[in-house]
PDB file of C-alpha atoms in Angstrom:
ATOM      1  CA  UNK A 809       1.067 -17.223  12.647  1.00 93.00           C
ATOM      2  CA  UNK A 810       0.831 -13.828  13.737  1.00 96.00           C
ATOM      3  CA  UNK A 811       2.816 -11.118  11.402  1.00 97.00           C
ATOM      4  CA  UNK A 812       3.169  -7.602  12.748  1.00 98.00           C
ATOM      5  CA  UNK A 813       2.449  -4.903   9.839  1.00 98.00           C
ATOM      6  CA  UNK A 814       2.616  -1.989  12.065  1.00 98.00           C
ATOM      7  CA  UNK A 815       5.347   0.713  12.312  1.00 98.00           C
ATOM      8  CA  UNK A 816       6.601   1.774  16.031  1.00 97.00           C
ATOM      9  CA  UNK A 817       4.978   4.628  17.401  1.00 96.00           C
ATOM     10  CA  UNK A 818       7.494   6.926  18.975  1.00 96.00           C
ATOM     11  CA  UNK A 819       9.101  10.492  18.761  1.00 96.00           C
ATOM     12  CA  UNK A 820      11.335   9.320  15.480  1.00 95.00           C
ATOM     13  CA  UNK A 821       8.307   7.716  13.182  1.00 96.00           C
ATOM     14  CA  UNK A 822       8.411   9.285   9.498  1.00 94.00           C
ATOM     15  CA  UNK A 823       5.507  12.053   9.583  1.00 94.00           C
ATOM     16  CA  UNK A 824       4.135  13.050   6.040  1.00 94.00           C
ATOM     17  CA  UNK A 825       5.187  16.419   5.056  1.00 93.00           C
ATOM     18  CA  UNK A 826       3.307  19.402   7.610  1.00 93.00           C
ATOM     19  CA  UNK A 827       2.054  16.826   9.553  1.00 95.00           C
ATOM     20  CA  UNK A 828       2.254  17.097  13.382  1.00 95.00           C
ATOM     21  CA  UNK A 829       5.083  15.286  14.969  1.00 94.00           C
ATOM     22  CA  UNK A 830       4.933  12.798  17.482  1.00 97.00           C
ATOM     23  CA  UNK A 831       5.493  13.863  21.437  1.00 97.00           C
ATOM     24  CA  UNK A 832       6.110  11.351  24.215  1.00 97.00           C
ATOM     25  CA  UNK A 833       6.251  12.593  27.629  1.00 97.00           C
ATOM     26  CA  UNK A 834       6.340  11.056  31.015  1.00 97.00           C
ATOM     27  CA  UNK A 835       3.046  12.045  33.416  1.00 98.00           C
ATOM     28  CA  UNK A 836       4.043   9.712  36.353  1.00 98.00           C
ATOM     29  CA  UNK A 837       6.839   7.951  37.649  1.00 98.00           C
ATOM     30  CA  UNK A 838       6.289   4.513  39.216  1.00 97.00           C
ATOM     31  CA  UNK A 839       8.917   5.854  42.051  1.00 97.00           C
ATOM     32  CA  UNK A 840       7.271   8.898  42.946  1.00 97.00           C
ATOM     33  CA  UNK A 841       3.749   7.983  42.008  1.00 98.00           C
ATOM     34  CA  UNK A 842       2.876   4.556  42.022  1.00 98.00           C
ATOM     35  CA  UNK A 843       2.382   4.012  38.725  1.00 98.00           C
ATOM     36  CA  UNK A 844       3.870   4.793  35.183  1.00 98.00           C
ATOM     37  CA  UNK A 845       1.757   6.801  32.407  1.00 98.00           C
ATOM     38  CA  UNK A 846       2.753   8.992  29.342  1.00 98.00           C
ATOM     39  CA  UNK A 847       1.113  11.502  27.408  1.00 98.00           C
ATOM     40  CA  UNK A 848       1.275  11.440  23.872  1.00 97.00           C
ATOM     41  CA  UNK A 849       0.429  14.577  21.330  1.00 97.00           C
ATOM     42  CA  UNK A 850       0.198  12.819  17.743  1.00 97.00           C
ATOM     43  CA  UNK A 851      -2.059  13.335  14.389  1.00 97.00           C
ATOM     44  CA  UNK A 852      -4.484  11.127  13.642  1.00 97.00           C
ATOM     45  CA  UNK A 853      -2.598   9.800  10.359  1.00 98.00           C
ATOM     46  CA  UNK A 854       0.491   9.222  12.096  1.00 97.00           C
ATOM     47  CA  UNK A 855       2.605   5.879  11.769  1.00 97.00           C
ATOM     48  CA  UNK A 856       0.348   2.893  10.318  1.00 98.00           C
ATOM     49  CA  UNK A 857      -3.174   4.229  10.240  1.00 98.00           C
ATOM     50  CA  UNK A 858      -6.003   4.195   8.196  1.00 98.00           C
ATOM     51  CA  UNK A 859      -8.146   6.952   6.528  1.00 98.00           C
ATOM     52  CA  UNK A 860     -11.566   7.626   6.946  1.00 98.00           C
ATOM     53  CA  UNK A 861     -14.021   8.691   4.226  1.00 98.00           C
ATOM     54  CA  UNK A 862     -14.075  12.405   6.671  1.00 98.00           C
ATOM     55  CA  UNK A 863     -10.756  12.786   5.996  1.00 98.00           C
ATOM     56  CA  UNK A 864     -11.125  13.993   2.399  1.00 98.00           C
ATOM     57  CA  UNK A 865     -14.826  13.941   1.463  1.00 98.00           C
ATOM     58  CA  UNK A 866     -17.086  16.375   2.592  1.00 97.00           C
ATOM     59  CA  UNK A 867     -19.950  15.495   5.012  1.00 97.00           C
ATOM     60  CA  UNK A 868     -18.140  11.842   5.122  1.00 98.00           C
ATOM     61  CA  UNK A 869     -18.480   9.179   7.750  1.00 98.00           C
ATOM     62  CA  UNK A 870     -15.638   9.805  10.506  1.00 98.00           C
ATOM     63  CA  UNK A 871     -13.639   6.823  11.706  1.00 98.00           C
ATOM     64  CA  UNK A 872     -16.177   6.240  14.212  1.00 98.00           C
ATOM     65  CA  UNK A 873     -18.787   6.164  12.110  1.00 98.00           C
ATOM     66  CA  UNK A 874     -17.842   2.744  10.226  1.00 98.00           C
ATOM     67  CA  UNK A 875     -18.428  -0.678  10.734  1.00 98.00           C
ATOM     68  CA  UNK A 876     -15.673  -2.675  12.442  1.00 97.00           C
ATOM     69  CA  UNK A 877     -16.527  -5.428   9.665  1.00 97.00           C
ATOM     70  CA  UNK A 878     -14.326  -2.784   7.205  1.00 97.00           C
ATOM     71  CA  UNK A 879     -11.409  -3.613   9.025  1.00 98.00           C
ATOM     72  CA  UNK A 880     -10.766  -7.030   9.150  1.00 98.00           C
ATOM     73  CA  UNK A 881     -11.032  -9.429   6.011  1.00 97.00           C
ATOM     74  CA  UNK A 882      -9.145 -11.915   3.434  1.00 97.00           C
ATOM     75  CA  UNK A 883      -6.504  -9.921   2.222  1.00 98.00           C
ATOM     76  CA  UNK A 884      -3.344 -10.252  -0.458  1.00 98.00           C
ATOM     77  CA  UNK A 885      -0.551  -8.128  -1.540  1.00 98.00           C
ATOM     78  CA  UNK A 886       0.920  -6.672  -5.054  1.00 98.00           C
ATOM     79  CA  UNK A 887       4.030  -6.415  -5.325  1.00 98.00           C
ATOM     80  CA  UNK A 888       4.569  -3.000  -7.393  1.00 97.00           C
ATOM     81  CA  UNK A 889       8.010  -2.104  -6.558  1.00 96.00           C
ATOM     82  CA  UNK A 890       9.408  -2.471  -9.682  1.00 93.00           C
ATOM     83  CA  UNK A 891       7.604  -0.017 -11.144  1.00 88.00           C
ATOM     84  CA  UNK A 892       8.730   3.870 -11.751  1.00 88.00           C
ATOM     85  CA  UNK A 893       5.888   6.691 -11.170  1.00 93.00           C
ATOM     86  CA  UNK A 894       2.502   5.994 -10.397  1.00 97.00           C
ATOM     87  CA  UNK A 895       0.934   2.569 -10.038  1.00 98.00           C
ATOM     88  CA  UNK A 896      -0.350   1.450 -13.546  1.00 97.00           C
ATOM     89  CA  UNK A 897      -3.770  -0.350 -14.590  1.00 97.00           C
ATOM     90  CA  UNK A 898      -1.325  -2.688 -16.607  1.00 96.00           C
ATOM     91  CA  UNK A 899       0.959  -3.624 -13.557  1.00 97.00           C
ATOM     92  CA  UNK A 900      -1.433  -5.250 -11.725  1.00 98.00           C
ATOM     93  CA  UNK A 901      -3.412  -8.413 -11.866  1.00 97.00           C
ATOM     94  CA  UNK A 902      -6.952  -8.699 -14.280  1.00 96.00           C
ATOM     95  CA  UNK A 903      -9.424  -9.750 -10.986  1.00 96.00           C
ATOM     96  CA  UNK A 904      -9.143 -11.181  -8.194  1.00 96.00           C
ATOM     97  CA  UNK A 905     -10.386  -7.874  -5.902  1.00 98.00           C
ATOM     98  CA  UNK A 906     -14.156  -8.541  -4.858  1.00 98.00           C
ATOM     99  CA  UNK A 907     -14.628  -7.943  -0.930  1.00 97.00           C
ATOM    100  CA  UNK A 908     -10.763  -8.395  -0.852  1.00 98.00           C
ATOM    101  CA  UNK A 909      -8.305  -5.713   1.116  1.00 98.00           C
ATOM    102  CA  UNK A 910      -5.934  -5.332  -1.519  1.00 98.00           C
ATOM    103  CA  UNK A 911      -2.487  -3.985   0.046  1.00 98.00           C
ATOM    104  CA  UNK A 912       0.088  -2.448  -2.370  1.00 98.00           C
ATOM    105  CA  UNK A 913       4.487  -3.415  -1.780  1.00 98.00           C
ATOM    106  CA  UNK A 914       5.272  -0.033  -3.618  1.00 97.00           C
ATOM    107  CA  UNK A 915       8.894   0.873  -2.620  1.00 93.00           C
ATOM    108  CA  UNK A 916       7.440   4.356  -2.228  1.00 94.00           C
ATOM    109  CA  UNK A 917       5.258   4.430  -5.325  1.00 97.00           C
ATOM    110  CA  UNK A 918       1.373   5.815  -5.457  1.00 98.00           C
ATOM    111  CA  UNK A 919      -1.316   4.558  -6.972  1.00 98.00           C
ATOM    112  CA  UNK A 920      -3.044   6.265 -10.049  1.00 98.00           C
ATOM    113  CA  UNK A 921      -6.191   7.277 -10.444  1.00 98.00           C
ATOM    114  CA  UNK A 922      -7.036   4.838 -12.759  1.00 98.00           C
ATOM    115  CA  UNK A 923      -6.211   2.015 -10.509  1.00 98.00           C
ATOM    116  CA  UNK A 924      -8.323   3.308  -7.415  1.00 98.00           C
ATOM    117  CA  UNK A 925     -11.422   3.628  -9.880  1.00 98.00           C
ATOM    118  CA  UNK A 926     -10.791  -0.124 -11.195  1.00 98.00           C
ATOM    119  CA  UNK A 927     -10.221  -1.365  -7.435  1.00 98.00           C
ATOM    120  CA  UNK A 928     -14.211   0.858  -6.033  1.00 98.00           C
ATOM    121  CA  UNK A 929     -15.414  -0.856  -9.937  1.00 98.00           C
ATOM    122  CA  UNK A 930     -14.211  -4.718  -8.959  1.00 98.00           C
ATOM    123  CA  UNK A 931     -15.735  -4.369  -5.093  1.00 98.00           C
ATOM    124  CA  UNK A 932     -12.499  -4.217  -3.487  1.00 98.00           C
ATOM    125  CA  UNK A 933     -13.051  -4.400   0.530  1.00 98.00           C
ATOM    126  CA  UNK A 934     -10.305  -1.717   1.325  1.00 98.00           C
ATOM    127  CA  UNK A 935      -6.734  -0.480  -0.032  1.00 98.00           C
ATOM    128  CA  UNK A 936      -3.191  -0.551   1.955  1.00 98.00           C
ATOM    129  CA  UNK A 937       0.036   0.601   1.002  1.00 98.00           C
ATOM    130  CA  UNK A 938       3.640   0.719   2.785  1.00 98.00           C
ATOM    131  CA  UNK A 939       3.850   4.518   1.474  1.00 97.00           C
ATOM    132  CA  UNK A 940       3.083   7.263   3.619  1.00 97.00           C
ATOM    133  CA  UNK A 941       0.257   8.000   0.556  1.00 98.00           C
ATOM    134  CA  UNK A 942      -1.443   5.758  -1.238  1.00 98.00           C
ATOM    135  CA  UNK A 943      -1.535   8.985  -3.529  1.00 98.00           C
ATOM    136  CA  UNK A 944      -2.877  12.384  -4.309  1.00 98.00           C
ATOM    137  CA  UNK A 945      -6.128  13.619  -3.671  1.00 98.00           C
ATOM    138  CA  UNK A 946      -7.887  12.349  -6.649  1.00 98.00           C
ATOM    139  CA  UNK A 947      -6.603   8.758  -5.608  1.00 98.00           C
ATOM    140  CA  UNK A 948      -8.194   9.688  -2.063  1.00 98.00           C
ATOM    141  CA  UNK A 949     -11.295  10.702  -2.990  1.00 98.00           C
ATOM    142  CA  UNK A 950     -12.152   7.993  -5.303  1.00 98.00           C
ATOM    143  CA  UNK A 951     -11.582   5.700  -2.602  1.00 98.00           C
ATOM    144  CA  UNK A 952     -12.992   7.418   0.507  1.00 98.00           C
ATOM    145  CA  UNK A 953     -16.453   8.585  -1.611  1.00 98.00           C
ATOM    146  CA  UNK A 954     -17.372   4.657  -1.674  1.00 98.00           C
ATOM    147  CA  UNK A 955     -15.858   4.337   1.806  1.00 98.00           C
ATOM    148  CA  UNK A 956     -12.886   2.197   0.668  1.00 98.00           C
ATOM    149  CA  UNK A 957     -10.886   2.661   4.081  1.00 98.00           C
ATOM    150  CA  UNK A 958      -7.414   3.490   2.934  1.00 98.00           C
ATOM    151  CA  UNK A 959      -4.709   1.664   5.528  1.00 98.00           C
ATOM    152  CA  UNK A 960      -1.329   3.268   5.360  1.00 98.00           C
ATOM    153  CA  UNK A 961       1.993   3.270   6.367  1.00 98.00           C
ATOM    154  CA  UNK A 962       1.805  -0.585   6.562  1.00 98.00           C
ATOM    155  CA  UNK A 963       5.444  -2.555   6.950  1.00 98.00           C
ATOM    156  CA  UNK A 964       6.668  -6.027   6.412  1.00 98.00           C
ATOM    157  CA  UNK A 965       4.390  -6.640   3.341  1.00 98.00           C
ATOM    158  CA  UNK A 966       6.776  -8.574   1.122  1.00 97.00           C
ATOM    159  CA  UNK A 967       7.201 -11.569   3.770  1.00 96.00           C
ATOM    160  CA  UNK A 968       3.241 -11.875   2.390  1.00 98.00           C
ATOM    161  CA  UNK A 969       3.468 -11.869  -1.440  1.00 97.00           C
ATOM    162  CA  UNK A 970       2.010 -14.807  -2.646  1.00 96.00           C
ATOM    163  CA  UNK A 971      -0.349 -15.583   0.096  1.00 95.00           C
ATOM    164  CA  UNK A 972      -3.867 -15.062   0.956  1.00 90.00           C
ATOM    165  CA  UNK A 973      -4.300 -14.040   4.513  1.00 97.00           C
ATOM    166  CA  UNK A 974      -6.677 -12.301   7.048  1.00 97.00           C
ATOM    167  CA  UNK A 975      -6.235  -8.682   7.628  1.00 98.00           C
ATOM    168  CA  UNK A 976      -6.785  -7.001  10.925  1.00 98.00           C
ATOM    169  CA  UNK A 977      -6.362  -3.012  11.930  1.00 98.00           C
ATOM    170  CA  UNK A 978      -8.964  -2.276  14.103  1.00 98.00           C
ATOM    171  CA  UNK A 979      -8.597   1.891  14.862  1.00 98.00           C
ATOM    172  CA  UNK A 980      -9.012   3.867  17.998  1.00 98.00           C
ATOM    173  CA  UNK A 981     -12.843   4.584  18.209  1.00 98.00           C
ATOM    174  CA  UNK A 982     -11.826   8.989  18.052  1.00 98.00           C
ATOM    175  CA  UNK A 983     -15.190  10.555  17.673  1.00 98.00           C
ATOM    176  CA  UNK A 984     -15.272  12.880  14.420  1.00 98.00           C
ATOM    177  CA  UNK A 985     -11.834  11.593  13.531  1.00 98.00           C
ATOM    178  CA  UNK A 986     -10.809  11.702  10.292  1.00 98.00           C
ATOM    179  CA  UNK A 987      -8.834   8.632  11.199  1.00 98.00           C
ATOM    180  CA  UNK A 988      -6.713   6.790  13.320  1.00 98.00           C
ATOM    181  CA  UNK A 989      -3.882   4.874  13.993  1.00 98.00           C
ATOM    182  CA  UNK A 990      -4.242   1.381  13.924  1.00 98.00           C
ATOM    183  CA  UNK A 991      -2.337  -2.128  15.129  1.00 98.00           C
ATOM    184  CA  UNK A 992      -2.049  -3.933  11.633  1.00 98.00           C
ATOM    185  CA  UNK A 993      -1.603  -7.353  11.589  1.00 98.00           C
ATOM    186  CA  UNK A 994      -1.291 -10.638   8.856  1.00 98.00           C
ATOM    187  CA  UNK A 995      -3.059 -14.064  10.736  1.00 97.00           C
ATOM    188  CA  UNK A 996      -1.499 -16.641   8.197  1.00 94.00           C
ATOM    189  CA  UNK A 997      -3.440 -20.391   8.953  1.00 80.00           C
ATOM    190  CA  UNK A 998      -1.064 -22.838  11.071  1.00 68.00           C
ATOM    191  CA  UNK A 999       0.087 -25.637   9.907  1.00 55.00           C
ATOM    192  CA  UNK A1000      -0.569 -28.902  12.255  1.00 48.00           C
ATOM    193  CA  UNK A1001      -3.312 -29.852  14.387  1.00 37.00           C
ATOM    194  CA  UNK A1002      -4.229 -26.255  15.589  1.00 44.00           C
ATOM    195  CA  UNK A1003      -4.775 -25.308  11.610  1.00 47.00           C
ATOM    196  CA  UNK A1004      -8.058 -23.288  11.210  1.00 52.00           C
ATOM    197  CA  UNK A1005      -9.723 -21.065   9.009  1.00 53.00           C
ATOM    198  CA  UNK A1006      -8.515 -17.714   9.071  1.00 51.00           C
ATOM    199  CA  UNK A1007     -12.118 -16.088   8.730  1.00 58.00           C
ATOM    200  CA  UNK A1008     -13.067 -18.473  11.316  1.00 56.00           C
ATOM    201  CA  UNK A1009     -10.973 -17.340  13.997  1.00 58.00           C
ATOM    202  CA  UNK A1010     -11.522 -13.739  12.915  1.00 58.00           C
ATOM    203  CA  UNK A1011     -15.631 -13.785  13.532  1.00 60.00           C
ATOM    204  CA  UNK A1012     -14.335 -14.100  17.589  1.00 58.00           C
ATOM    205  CA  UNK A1013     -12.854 -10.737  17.167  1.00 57.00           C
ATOM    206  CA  UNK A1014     -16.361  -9.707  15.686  1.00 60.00           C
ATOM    207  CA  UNK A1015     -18.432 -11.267  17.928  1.00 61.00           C
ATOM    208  CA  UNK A1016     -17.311 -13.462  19.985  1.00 54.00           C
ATOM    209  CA  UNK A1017     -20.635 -14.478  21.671  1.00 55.00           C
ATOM    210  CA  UNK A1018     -21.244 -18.288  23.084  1.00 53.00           C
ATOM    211  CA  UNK A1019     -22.584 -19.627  20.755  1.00 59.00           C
ATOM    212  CA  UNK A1020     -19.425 -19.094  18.389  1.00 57.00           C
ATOM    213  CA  UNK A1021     -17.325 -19.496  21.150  1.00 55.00           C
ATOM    214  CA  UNK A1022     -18.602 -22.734  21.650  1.00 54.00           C
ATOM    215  CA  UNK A1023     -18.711 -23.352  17.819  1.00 61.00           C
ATOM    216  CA  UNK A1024     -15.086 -22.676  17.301  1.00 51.00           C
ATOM    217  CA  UNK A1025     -14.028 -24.888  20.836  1.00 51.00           C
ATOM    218  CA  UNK A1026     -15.675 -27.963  18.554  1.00 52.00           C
ATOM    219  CA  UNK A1027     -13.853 -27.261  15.624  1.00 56.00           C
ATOM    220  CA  UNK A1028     -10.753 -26.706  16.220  1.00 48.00           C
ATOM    221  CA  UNK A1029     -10.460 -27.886  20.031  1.00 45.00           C
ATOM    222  CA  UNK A1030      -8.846 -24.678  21.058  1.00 43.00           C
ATOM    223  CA  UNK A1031      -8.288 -21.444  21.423  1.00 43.00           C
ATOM    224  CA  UNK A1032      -5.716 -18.620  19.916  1.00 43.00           C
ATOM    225  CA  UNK A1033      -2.291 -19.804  19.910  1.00 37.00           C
TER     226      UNK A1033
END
């Protein structure tokens, strides 16, 4: 199963505060030219999109700069909505975080410093959130010095709490961008006689080569569903 995490991109998205706003406008017209195309005028951090290390820490690696293995992985999500002010060391669970992408359900809520420095200290894989930050600059730049890629503006996160799940939101490849958006998604492992390993089916995304084309067709006995 297949669970979209991604908000629409269009000319009424939620932009943070001073951020550019989304334009949408037609280029050509199937009618008069033969085909349909628009051009689009949007920031780099708009809708669901992740951040990359460039975006806050000097001399940082720009989205195009990182491996694609940073955006795709096991994943789970905290539910934090409860919660008033910033994210707390105490609301959140002991371990659990190595080489995971740990997404936050915050009802609006930011992390604390404290929390990003526990997440870079327990190898945590990456951070999302369904905020528009996962918090202030501090937060940031913990995260992005040990190239953490921060995913935000995620949606649909509570239909995941208490499941462990593969994470994909591969960016655009924007030369010297500071980020991007991105096409999140939740692959949760079918039931039945198509059931596979998450991971599995993710390393055709990462290189899907014969040979592990031809080791997943033995496996499983088919192909994305």
């Amino acid at each position: 199963m297949i669970i979209d995490l991604s908000l629409p991109l269009g000319e009424e998205t939620p932009i943070y505060p001073m951020d550019p706003g989304v334009k949408i406008r037609p280029w050509a017209f199937i009618e008069k030219d033969g085909y349909y195309m628009n051009i689009l005028k949007l920031g780099e951090h708009t809708g669901t999109h992740v951040d990359a290390p460039a975006h806050f820490v000097p001399g940082g690696k720009a989205i195009d700069e990182l491996p694609l293995k940073k955006f795709i992985g096991q994943a789970f999500v905290i539910d934090v909505r409860k919660g008033n002010d910033k994210i707390q060391l105490e609301e959140i669970p002991d371990s659990g975080y190595h080489d995971k992408i740990v997404l936050f359900s915050t009802g609006g809520r930011e992390l604390s410093p404290e929390v990003a420095l526990f997440l870079v200290a327990e190898g945590a894989k990456a951070v999302g959130t369904d905020a528009m930050s996962i918090g202030d600059d501090a937060v940031h730049k913990i995260l992005l010095s040990e190239e953490l890629p921060i995913f935000e503006n995620l949606t649909n996160l509570e239909s995941l709490l208490g499941k462990e799940f593969t994470f994909i939101a591969f960016p655009l490849k924007i030369e010297g961008g500071s980020g991007s958006p991105v096409r999140a998604v939740a692959i949760l492992e079918d039931e039945g006689e198509y059931s596979e390993s998450n991971q599995w089916r993710a390393s055709l995304v990462l290189d899907p080569s014969r040979e592990v084309l031809w080791n997943y067709i033995k496996r499983s006995g088919t192909f994305f569903r």
